Short mmCIF file of C-alpha atoms and ligand atoms in Angstrom, two decimals:
data_model
loop_
_atom_site.label_atom_id
_atom_site.label_comp_id
_atom_site.label_asym_id
_atom_site.label_seq_id
_atom_site.Cartn_x
_atom_site.Cartn_y
_atom_site.Cartn_z
CA MET A 23 39.96 -0.35 -47.86
CA GLY A 24 41.39 2.01 -45.31
CA LEU A 25 41.41 -0.66 -42.58
CA ALA A 26 43.81 -0.23 -39.72
CA ALA A 27 46.06 -3.15 -39.05
CA GLY A 28 44.39 -5.81 -36.96
CA PRO A 29 43.10 -9.32 -36.97
CA VAL A 30 40.95 -10.12 -39.95
CA GLY A 31 37.63 -11.53 -38.82
CA ALA A 32 33.92 -10.89 -38.60
CA SER A 33 34.29 -7.72 -36.60
CA SER A 34 36.73 -6.06 -38.93
CA ILE A 35 34.56 -6.94 -41.93
CA ALA A 36 31.55 -5.43 -40.16
CA SER A 37 33.42 -2.24 -39.34
CA ASP A 38 34.36 -2.04 -42.97
CA THR A 39 30.74 -1.74 -44.11
CA THR A 40 29.00 0.04 -41.25
CA GLN A 41 29.80 2.91 -38.98
CA THR A 42 30.33 1.92 -35.38
CA PRO A 43 27.60 3.71 -33.43
CA THR A 44 28.88 6.45 -31.23
CA VAL A 45 28.10 6.07 -27.55
CA SER A 46 28.89 8.81 -25.13
CA PRO A 47 29.27 7.28 -21.72
CA PRO A 48 28.46 7.62 -18.99
CA LEU A 49 24.68 7.48 -19.44
CA ARG A 50 23.04 8.81 -16.29
CA LEU A 51 20.81 6.23 -14.60
CA ALA A 52 17.97 8.77 -14.56
CA ASP A 53 18.19 9.03 -18.37
CA PHE A 54 18.09 5.28 -18.96
CA GLU A 55 14.62 4.24 -20.12
CA PRO A 56 15.05 0.90 -21.90
CA ARG A 57 12.13 -0.35 -23.99
CA SER A 58 11.55 -4.08 -23.87
CA MET A 59 12.08 -5.79 -27.22
CA LEU A 60 10.16 -8.84 -26.04
CA GLN A 61 7.23 -9.61 -28.34
CA VAL A 62 4.49 -11.33 -26.38
CA PRO A 63 0.69 -11.00 -26.19
CA GLU A 64 -0.63 -7.93 -24.36
CA THR A 65 -4.07 -8.05 -22.79
CA HIS A 66 -5.88 -4.80 -22.17
CA LEU A 67 -8.50 -4.93 -19.42
CA ASP A 68 -10.62 -1.85 -18.78
CA ARG A 69 -12.87 -3.62 -16.35
CA PRO A 70 -12.45 -6.36 -13.75
CA ARG A 71 -14.25 -9.68 -14.04
CA TYR A 72 -16.22 -8.89 -10.84
CA PRO A 73 -17.08 -5.57 -9.19
CA VAL A 74 -14.23 -4.29 -7.08
CA ILE A 75 -14.04 -3.02 -3.54
CA ASP A 76 -10.83 -1.01 -3.43
CA ALA A 77 -10.18 -1.56 0.25
CA HIS A 78 -7.18 0.80 0.44
CA THR A 79 -7.41 4.38 -0.83
CA HIS A 80 -6.67 7.89 0.44
CA LEU A 81 -9.37 10.45 -0.33
CA SER A 82 -8.57 12.85 2.49
CA TRP A 83 -5.56 13.73 4.55
CA GLY A 84 -4.84 15.52 7.81
CA ALA A 85 -4.85 19.28 7.28
CA ARG A 86 -2.08 19.86 9.81
CA SER A 87 0.86 17.59 10.44
CA GLU A 88 4.26 17.86 12.01
CA ALA A 89 7.13 15.34 11.88
CA GLY A 90 4.84 12.84 10.16
CA ILE A 91 1.97 13.08 12.66
CA PHE A 92 -1.49 14.52 12.04
CA LEU A 93 -2.11 17.05 14.78
CA SER A 94 -5.70 18.11 14.20
CA SER A 95 -9.04 16.65 13.28
CA GLU A 96 -9.43 18.93 10.26
CA ARG A 97 -9.18 17.21 6.85
CA THR A 98 -7.89 18.24 3.45
CA PHE A 99 -9.94 16.57 0.71
CA LEU A 100 -7.90 15.17 -2.16
CA SER A 101 -10.92 14.85 -4.43
CA ASN A 102 -14.71 14.87 -4.50
CA PRO A 103 -17.27 12.23 -5.43
CA GLU A 104 -18.15 14.00 -8.69
CA GLU A 105 -14.57 13.57 -9.87
CA LEU A 106 -14.19 10.00 -8.58
CA LEU A 107 -17.49 8.35 -9.52
CA PRO A 108 -17.11 8.46 -13.34
CA VAL A 109 -13.66 6.82 -13.09
CA MET A 110 -15.01 4.27 -10.60
CA ASP A 111 -17.86 3.42 -12.99
CA ARG A 112 -15.54 3.05 -15.97
CA CYS A 113 -13.18 0.82 -13.95
CA GLY A 114 -15.86 -1.38 -12.35
CA ILE A 115 -15.16 -0.10 -8.84
CA ARG A 116 -18.19 -0.55 -6.64
CA THR A 117 -16.75 0.95 -3.47
CA MET A 118 -13.66 2.89 -2.41
CA VAL A 119 -12.53 2.68 1.19
CA ASN A 120 -10.94 5.90 2.41
CA PHE A 121 -8.31 5.05 5.00
CA THR A 122 -7.38 8.49 6.20
CA GLY A 123 -10.65 9.84 7.57
CA GLY A 124 -9.19 11.11 10.85
CA TYR A 125 -11.41 11.53 13.90
CA GLY A 126 -13.86 13.95 15.47
CA PRO A 127 -15.40 16.65 13.26
CA GLY A 128 -12.97 15.91 10.38
CA LEU A 129 -14.15 12.30 10.29
CA ALA A 130 -17.80 13.41 10.33
CA ASP A 131 -17.02 15.72 7.37
CA CYS A 132 -15.51 12.84 5.42
CA ILE A 133 -18.44 10.54 6.07
CA ALA A 134 -20.96 13.23 5.12
CA ARG A 135 -19.10 14.12 1.94
CA TYR A 136 -18.48 10.57 0.70
CA ASP A 137 -20.32 7.76 2.54
CA ARG A 138 -23.65 9.45 3.25
CA ALA A 139 -23.85 11.39 -0.01
CA HIS A 140 -23.28 8.25 -2.11
CA PRO A 141 -24.37 5.18 -0.12
CA GLY A 142 -22.54 2.01 -1.02
CA ARG A 143 -19.83 3.78 -3.03
CA PHE A 144 -17.57 5.01 -0.22
CA LEU A 145 -16.50 3.83 3.24
CA THR A 146 -14.33 5.73 5.70
CA MET A 147 -11.92 4.62 8.41
CA THR A 148 -11.01 6.47 11.56
CA GLU A 149 -7.47 7.10 12.86
CA PRO A 150 -5.88 7.51 16.30
CA LEU A 151 -6.02 10.73 18.25
CA TYR A 152 -2.27 11.18 18.55
CA GLU A 153 -2.60 14.88 19.35
CA ARG A 154 -3.78 13.78 22.83
CA PHE A 155 -1.07 11.18 23.34
CA THR A 156 0.66 13.05 26.20
CA ASP A 157 -2.60 13.35 28.18
CA PRO A 158 -2.45 10.95 31.17
CA ASN A 159 -5.97 9.84 30.22
CA TYR A 160 -4.99 9.07 26.64
CA PRO A 161 -5.81 5.30 26.77
CA ARG A 162 -9.39 6.05 27.87
CA LEU A 163 -9.79 9.07 25.56
CA GLN A 164 -8.60 6.97 22.64
CA ALA A 165 -11.04 4.15 23.42
CA GLU A 166 -13.87 6.71 23.64
CA ALA A 167 -12.78 8.25 20.34
CA ILE A 168 -13.11 4.82 18.71
CA GLU A 169 -16.64 4.45 20.12
CA GLN A 170 -17.51 7.90 18.83
CA ALA A 171 -16.07 7.10 15.40
CA HIS A 172 -18.13 3.92 15.30
CA ARG A 173 -21.29 5.91 16.07
CA SER A 174 -20.32 8.39 13.32
CA GLY A 175 -20.18 5.54 10.82
CA ALA A 176 -16.48 4.71 10.49
CA CYS A 177 -16.02 1.15 9.21
CA ALA A 178 -12.61 0.40 10.75
CA LEU A 179 -9.52 1.86 12.39
CA LYS A 180 -6.52 2.69 10.23
CA ILE A 181 -3.00 2.74 11.66
CA LEU A 182 -0.38 4.46 9.51
CA LYS A 183 3.32 3.69 9.91
CA THR A 184 3.27 6.74 12.19
CA LEU A 185 3.06 4.18 14.98
CA GLY A 186 6.52 2.70 15.27
CA LEU A 187 8.34 5.19 13.06
CA TYR A 188 7.13 8.74 13.86
CA LEU A 189 5.12 8.97 17.09
CA ARG A 190 7.37 9.89 20.01
CA GLU A 191 6.86 10.19 23.76
CA GLY A 192 6.41 13.96 23.43
CA ILE A 193 4.37 13.35 20.20
CA THR A 194 7.02 14.87 17.90
CA THR A 195 10.03 14.71 20.24
CA GLY A 196 11.67 12.18 22.53
CA PRO A 197 12.04 8.43 22.12
CA LEU A 198 9.89 6.56 19.60
CA VAL A 199 6.77 4.91 21.02
CA LYS A 200 6.61 1.15 20.48
CA ILE A 201 3.80 -0.42 18.50
CA ASP A 202 2.94 -2.74 21.40
CA ASP A 203 2.92 0.03 24.01
CA PRO A 204 0.19 -0.92 26.52
CA ARG A 205 -1.32 2.58 26.33
CA PHE A 206 -2.93 1.43 23.06
CA ASP A 207 -4.48 -1.72 24.51
CA PRO A 208 -7.89 -0.09 25.18
CA MET A 209 -7.91 1.09 21.53
CA TRP A 210 -7.29 -2.42 20.14
CA ASP A 211 -9.81 -3.94 22.58
CA THR A 212 -12.52 -1.42 21.76
CA CYS A 213 -12.16 -2.19 18.06
CA GLY A 214 -12.59 -5.87 18.85
CA GLN A 215 -15.67 -5.26 20.99
CA LEU A 216 -17.30 -3.11 18.29
CA GLY A 217 -16.42 -5.53 15.48
CA MET A 218 -14.33 -2.87 13.76
CA PRO A 219 -11.26 -4.29 12.05
CA VAL A 220 -7.88 -2.59 12.38
CA ALA A 221 -6.11 -1.91 9.06
CA ILE A 222 -2.50 -1.66 10.11
CA HIS A 223 0.57 -0.48 8.22
CA VAL A 224 3.75 -1.33 10.09
CA SER A 225 7.29 -0.77 8.86
CA ASP A 226 7.90 -0.37 5.08
CA PRO A 227 9.75 -2.13 2.25
CA ILE A 228 12.92 -3.69 3.64
CA ALA A 229 15.03 -1.71 1.17
CA PHE A 230 14.00 1.44 3.11
CA PHE A 231 15.98 0.09 6.08
CA ALA A 232 19.16 -0.44 4.05
CA PRO A 233 21.75 2.21 3.12
CA ILE A 234 20.83 4.33 0.06
CA ASP A 235 23.72 3.11 -2.05
CA ARG A 236 24.52 1.29 -5.28
CA TYR A 237 23.30 -2.02 -3.83
CA ASN A 238 19.87 -0.72 -2.84
CA GLU A 239 17.28 -2.07 -5.31
CA ARG A 240 15.06 0.97 -4.64
CA TYR A 241 17.88 3.49 -4.98
CA GLU A 242 16.04 5.80 -7.39
CA GLU A 243 12.86 5.85 -5.31
CA LEU A 244 14.82 6.65 -2.16
CA ALA A 245 16.87 9.25 -4.02
CA HIS A 246 13.56 10.95 -4.94
CA HIS A 247 12.17 10.59 -1.42
CA PRO A 248 15.12 10.45 1.01
CA ASP A 249 12.70 11.05 3.88
CA TRP A 250 11.28 7.55 3.21
CA SER A 251 14.52 5.99 4.43
CA PHE A 252 14.50 4.48 7.91
CA HIS A 253 18.13 3.44 7.83
CA GLY A 254 20.12 4.22 10.94
CA ARG A 255 19.27 6.97 13.44
CA ASP A 256 17.04 5.65 16.23
CA PHE A 257 14.72 3.61 14.01
CA PRO A 258 13.90 0.03 14.97
CA SER A 259 14.68 -2.64 12.40
CA HIS A 260 12.06 -4.07 10.05
CA ASP A 261 12.12 -7.29 12.11
CA GLN A 262 11.63 -5.46 15.40
CA LEU A 263 8.65 -3.54 14.02
CA LEU A 264 6.92 -6.68 12.73
CA ALA A 265 7.64 -8.50 15.99
CA ALA A 266 6.00 -5.67 17.98
CA ARG A 267 2.99 -5.80 15.64
CA ASP A 268 2.74 -9.56 16.16
CA ARG A 269 2.73 -9.14 19.95
CA VAL A 270 -0.25 -6.79 19.58
CA ILE A 271 -2.11 -9.30 17.41
CA ALA A 272 -1.35 -12.11 19.87
CA ARG A 273 -2.60 -10.04 22.83
CA HIS A 274 -5.90 -9.17 21.09
CA PRO A 275 -7.22 -12.37 19.55
CA ARG A 276 -10.77 -11.01 19.35
CA THR A 277 -9.70 -8.00 17.28
CA ARG A 278 -9.40 -8.52 13.52
CA PHE A 279 -6.32 -7.04 11.83
CA ILE A 280 -5.93 -6.32 8.11
CA LEU A 281 -2.15 -6.41 7.57
CA LEU A 282 -1.65 -3.87 4.81
CA HIS A 283 0.74 -4.08 1.87
CA VAL A 284 0.85 -7.90 2.02
CA GLY A 285 1.60 -7.83 5.73
CA ASN A 286 4.35 -5.28 5.03
CA PHE A 287 6.64 -8.08 3.91
CA ALA A 288 5.75 -8.85 0.30
CA GLU A 289 9.44 -9.54 -0.31
CA ASN A 290 9.07 -12.69 1.82
CA LEU A 291 5.81 -14.51 1.19
CA ALA A 292 6.92 -17.45 3.34
CA HIS A 293 7.08 -15.06 6.29
CA VAL A 294 3.65 -13.59 5.49
CA SER A 295 2.24 -17.11 5.19
CA ALA A 296 3.61 -18.01 8.62
CA THR A 297 1.97 -14.88 10.09
CA LEU A 298 -1.41 -15.75 8.53
CA ASP A 299 -1.08 -19.33 9.78
CA ARG A 300 -0.20 -18.20 13.28
CA PHE A 301 -2.98 -15.60 13.62
CA PRO A 302 -6.48 -16.58 12.45
CA ASN A 303 -7.62 -12.99 13.23
CA THR A 304 -5.61 -11.56 10.30
CA THR A 305 -6.04 -10.86 6.59
CA VAL A 306 -3.79 -8.94 4.17
CA ASP A 307 -4.29 -6.47 1.34
CA ILE A 308 -2.14 -6.12 -1.79
CA ALA A 309 -2.04 -2.32 -2.03
CA ALA A 310 1.02 -0.87 -3.78
CA ARG A 311 2.72 -4.28 -3.77
CA ILE A 312 1.92 -5.78 -7.17
CA GLY A 313 5.48 -4.79 -8.09
CA GLU A 314 6.64 -7.27 -5.43
CA LEU A 315 4.02 -9.96 -6.04
CA GLY A 316 4.36 -9.79 -9.81
CA ARG A 317 8.12 -10.32 -9.86
CA GLN A 318 7.63 -13.67 -8.06
CA PRO A 319 4.57 -14.87 -10.00
CA ARG A 320 4.80 -18.55 -9.10
CA ALA A 321 5.07 -17.88 -5.37
CA ALA A 322 2.37 -15.21 -5.62
CA ARG A 323 -0.02 -17.55 -7.41
CA ALA A 324 0.53 -20.24 -4.75
CA PHE A 325 -0.04 -17.59 -2.04
CA PHE A 326 -3.36 -16.55 -3.59
CA ASP A 327 -4.43 -20.19 -3.95
CA ARG A 328 -3.70 -20.93 -0.33
CA TYR A 329 -4.99 -17.71 1.26
CA GLN A 330 -7.80 -16.95 -1.18
CA ASP A 331 -10.21 -16.16 1.69
CA ARG A 332 -7.79 -13.76 3.39
CA ILE A 333 -6.58 -11.40 0.65
CA LEU A 334 -8.25 -8.03 -0.02
CA PHE A 335 -7.94 -6.01 -3.20
CA GLY A 336 -6.45 -2.57 -2.58
CA THR A 337 -4.32 -0.10 -4.51
CA ASP A 338 -3.35 2.76 -2.18
CA ALA A 339 -4.99 4.97 -4.85
CA THR A 340 -4.52 8.66 -4.16
CA PRO A 341 -6.26 11.25 -6.36
CA HIS A 342 -3.71 13.68 -7.81
CA GLY A 343 -0.88 11.67 -6.22
CA TYR A 344 1.45 12.50 -9.13
CA GLU A 345 4.52 12.01 -6.96
CA PHE A 346 3.73 8.29 -6.66
CA PRO A 347 2.77 6.83 -10.07
CA GLN A 348 2.16 3.43 -8.46
CA GLN A 349 -0.68 5.02 -6.46
CA LEU A 350 -2.04 7.69 -8.81
CA PHE A 351 -5.83 7.26 -9.01
CA ASN A 352 -6.75 6.83 -12.67
CA GLU A 353 -7.88 4.18 -15.17
CA ARG A 354 -4.33 3.09 -15.97
CA LEU A 355 -3.64 2.12 -12.38
CA TYR A 356 -6.63 -0.23 -12.23
CA GLN A 357 -5.92 -1.71 -15.66
CA ILE A 358 -2.52 -2.85 -14.37
CA TYR A 359 -4.00 -4.50 -11.28
CA TYR A 360 -6.63 -6.31 -13.36
CA ARG A 361 -3.99 -7.45 -15.84
CA PHE A 362 -1.80 -8.77 -13.03
CA LEU A 363 -4.61 -10.70 -11.34
CA GLU A 364 -6.51 -11.96 -14.39
CA THR A 365 -4.02 -12.65 -17.21
CA ASP A 366 -0.88 -14.66 -17.86
CA ASP A 367 0.76 -11.73 -19.68
CA GLU A 368 4.52 -11.58 -19.36
CA TYR A 369 6.89 -8.85 -18.28
CA PHE A 370 4.86 -5.66 -18.09
CA ASP A 371 5.05 -2.46 -16.07
CA TYR A 372 3.58 -2.50 -12.57
CA ALA A 373 2.97 1.27 -12.59
CA PRO A 374 2.08 3.82 -15.26
CA ALA A 375 5.52 5.46 -15.48
CA ASN A 376 8.48 5.60 -17.90
CA VAL A 377 10.78 4.22 -15.24
CA PRO A 378 9.37 1.66 -12.77
CA PRO A 379 9.05 3.81 -9.64
CA GLN A 380 9.66 1.18 -6.95
CA GLY A 381 12.61 -0.56 -8.59
CA ARG A 382 13.76 -1.40 -12.10
CA TRP A 383 11.97 -4.62 -12.82
CA ARG A 384 8.72 -5.74 -14.47
CA ILE A 385 5.98 -8.15 -13.53
CA TYR A 386 4.04 -11.20 -14.75
CA GLY A 387 0.33 -11.93 -14.51
CA ILE A 388 -0.86 -14.69 -12.18
CA CYS A 389 -4.10 -15.61 -13.96
CA LEU A 390 -6.32 -16.33 -10.95
CA THR A 391 -9.41 -18.52 -11.26
CA ASP A 392 -12.88 -16.96 -11.30
CA ALA A 393 -13.62 -18.25 -7.81
CA ILE A 394 -10.48 -16.65 -6.35
CA LEU A 395 -10.94 -13.41 -8.28
CA LYS A 396 -14.42 -12.95 -6.85
CA LYS A 397 -13.16 -13.38 -3.30
CA VAL A 398 -10.21 -11.05 -3.77
CA TYR A 399 -12.10 -8.39 -5.72
CA ASN A 400 -15.01 -8.06 -3.34
CA ALA A 401 -16.19 -10.94 -1.14
CA ASN A 402 -13.31 -10.89 1.35
CA ALA A 403 -13.46 -7.12 1.83
CA ALA A 404 -17.25 -7.23 2.10
CA ARG A 405 -17.01 -9.78 4.90
CA GLU A 406 -14.27 -7.89 6.78
CA LEU A 407 -15.83 -4.44 6.44
CA GLY A 408 -19.48 -5.43 6.86
CA VAL A 409 -20.56 -4.54 3.31
CA THR A 410 -23.69 -6.18 1.92
CA LEU A 411 -23.01 -7.03 -1.70
ZN1 LIG B 94 -1.98 3.67 2.07
#
């Protein structure tokens, strides 16, 4: 038999008849791409049950930026309507809302290229004029810029995480400016007076505030994008950032705020629920957070049931955003969102990628009712953004 001495049992019989597979450890984490052996139904949805308003996309970007801050009005266009519209039609997307439209002539360019050229299919948001932040008249200039953007046709104001994490007293240098700095009060008030909502991104996933080490559940993502880490240095904590945001919301009850990325705390839906309960002038979107929602499907389903009038569909879709598979604008991205919202499928990828890009886990569908789907897909965004369906 050729067996070495050892206990006689099942394992030694097995090794008698088969070759023990050779494994050459260590396997690098980056090379590990396990395929699920689970055999469960898979639903393929090309189209949503109701037309979609994707209330969170990026179709243009600031042409010039430094230290995370756009410093000119000029825009770089990430796509054009001729490229986008066929995909939108195939995926049942009625309207895409471009968040990063800028201000001044760049904003006017965006609106001419998208909104005016294809009425009903595109909406554009304006952004703050940070390049003028050191001007003593900044609060007034900023309020006037909002009025001008409104006249140009911008549907809302978008705040990137620039505020709180990048903008400094000297714009790119000096201490960080706080989200609730009173110099922005005229901006928030003007939005309220004009009926323009504020779509606000504050902070980031909480793992981005933790050390990039073996315990960090988003280790691979942070290893790819170390500049996304806000651990240490002079950054405020996640809690401090959200608290500053909440003081702004409390001070401006007549301004409506869309709290992006599930209120920037999808890891803690109880906290997001408390925020929505406390501030009637708020809604949330789900952009780039189905990875979080879908790994807690029972809590997510209860959240959608309870806040069905205050949740907007959004993806963070970015044409040619190959660096971020969870945001790459294409059919596969939308199919995943529809599957998550409409089916009870089990354990599937939240992004079209070989390795889940935001953390190594999979998600479960939450099978929303028709009535809730309709609100989330279009009615809530239409109401907030003034779209006639
Ligand atoms: Zn975004």
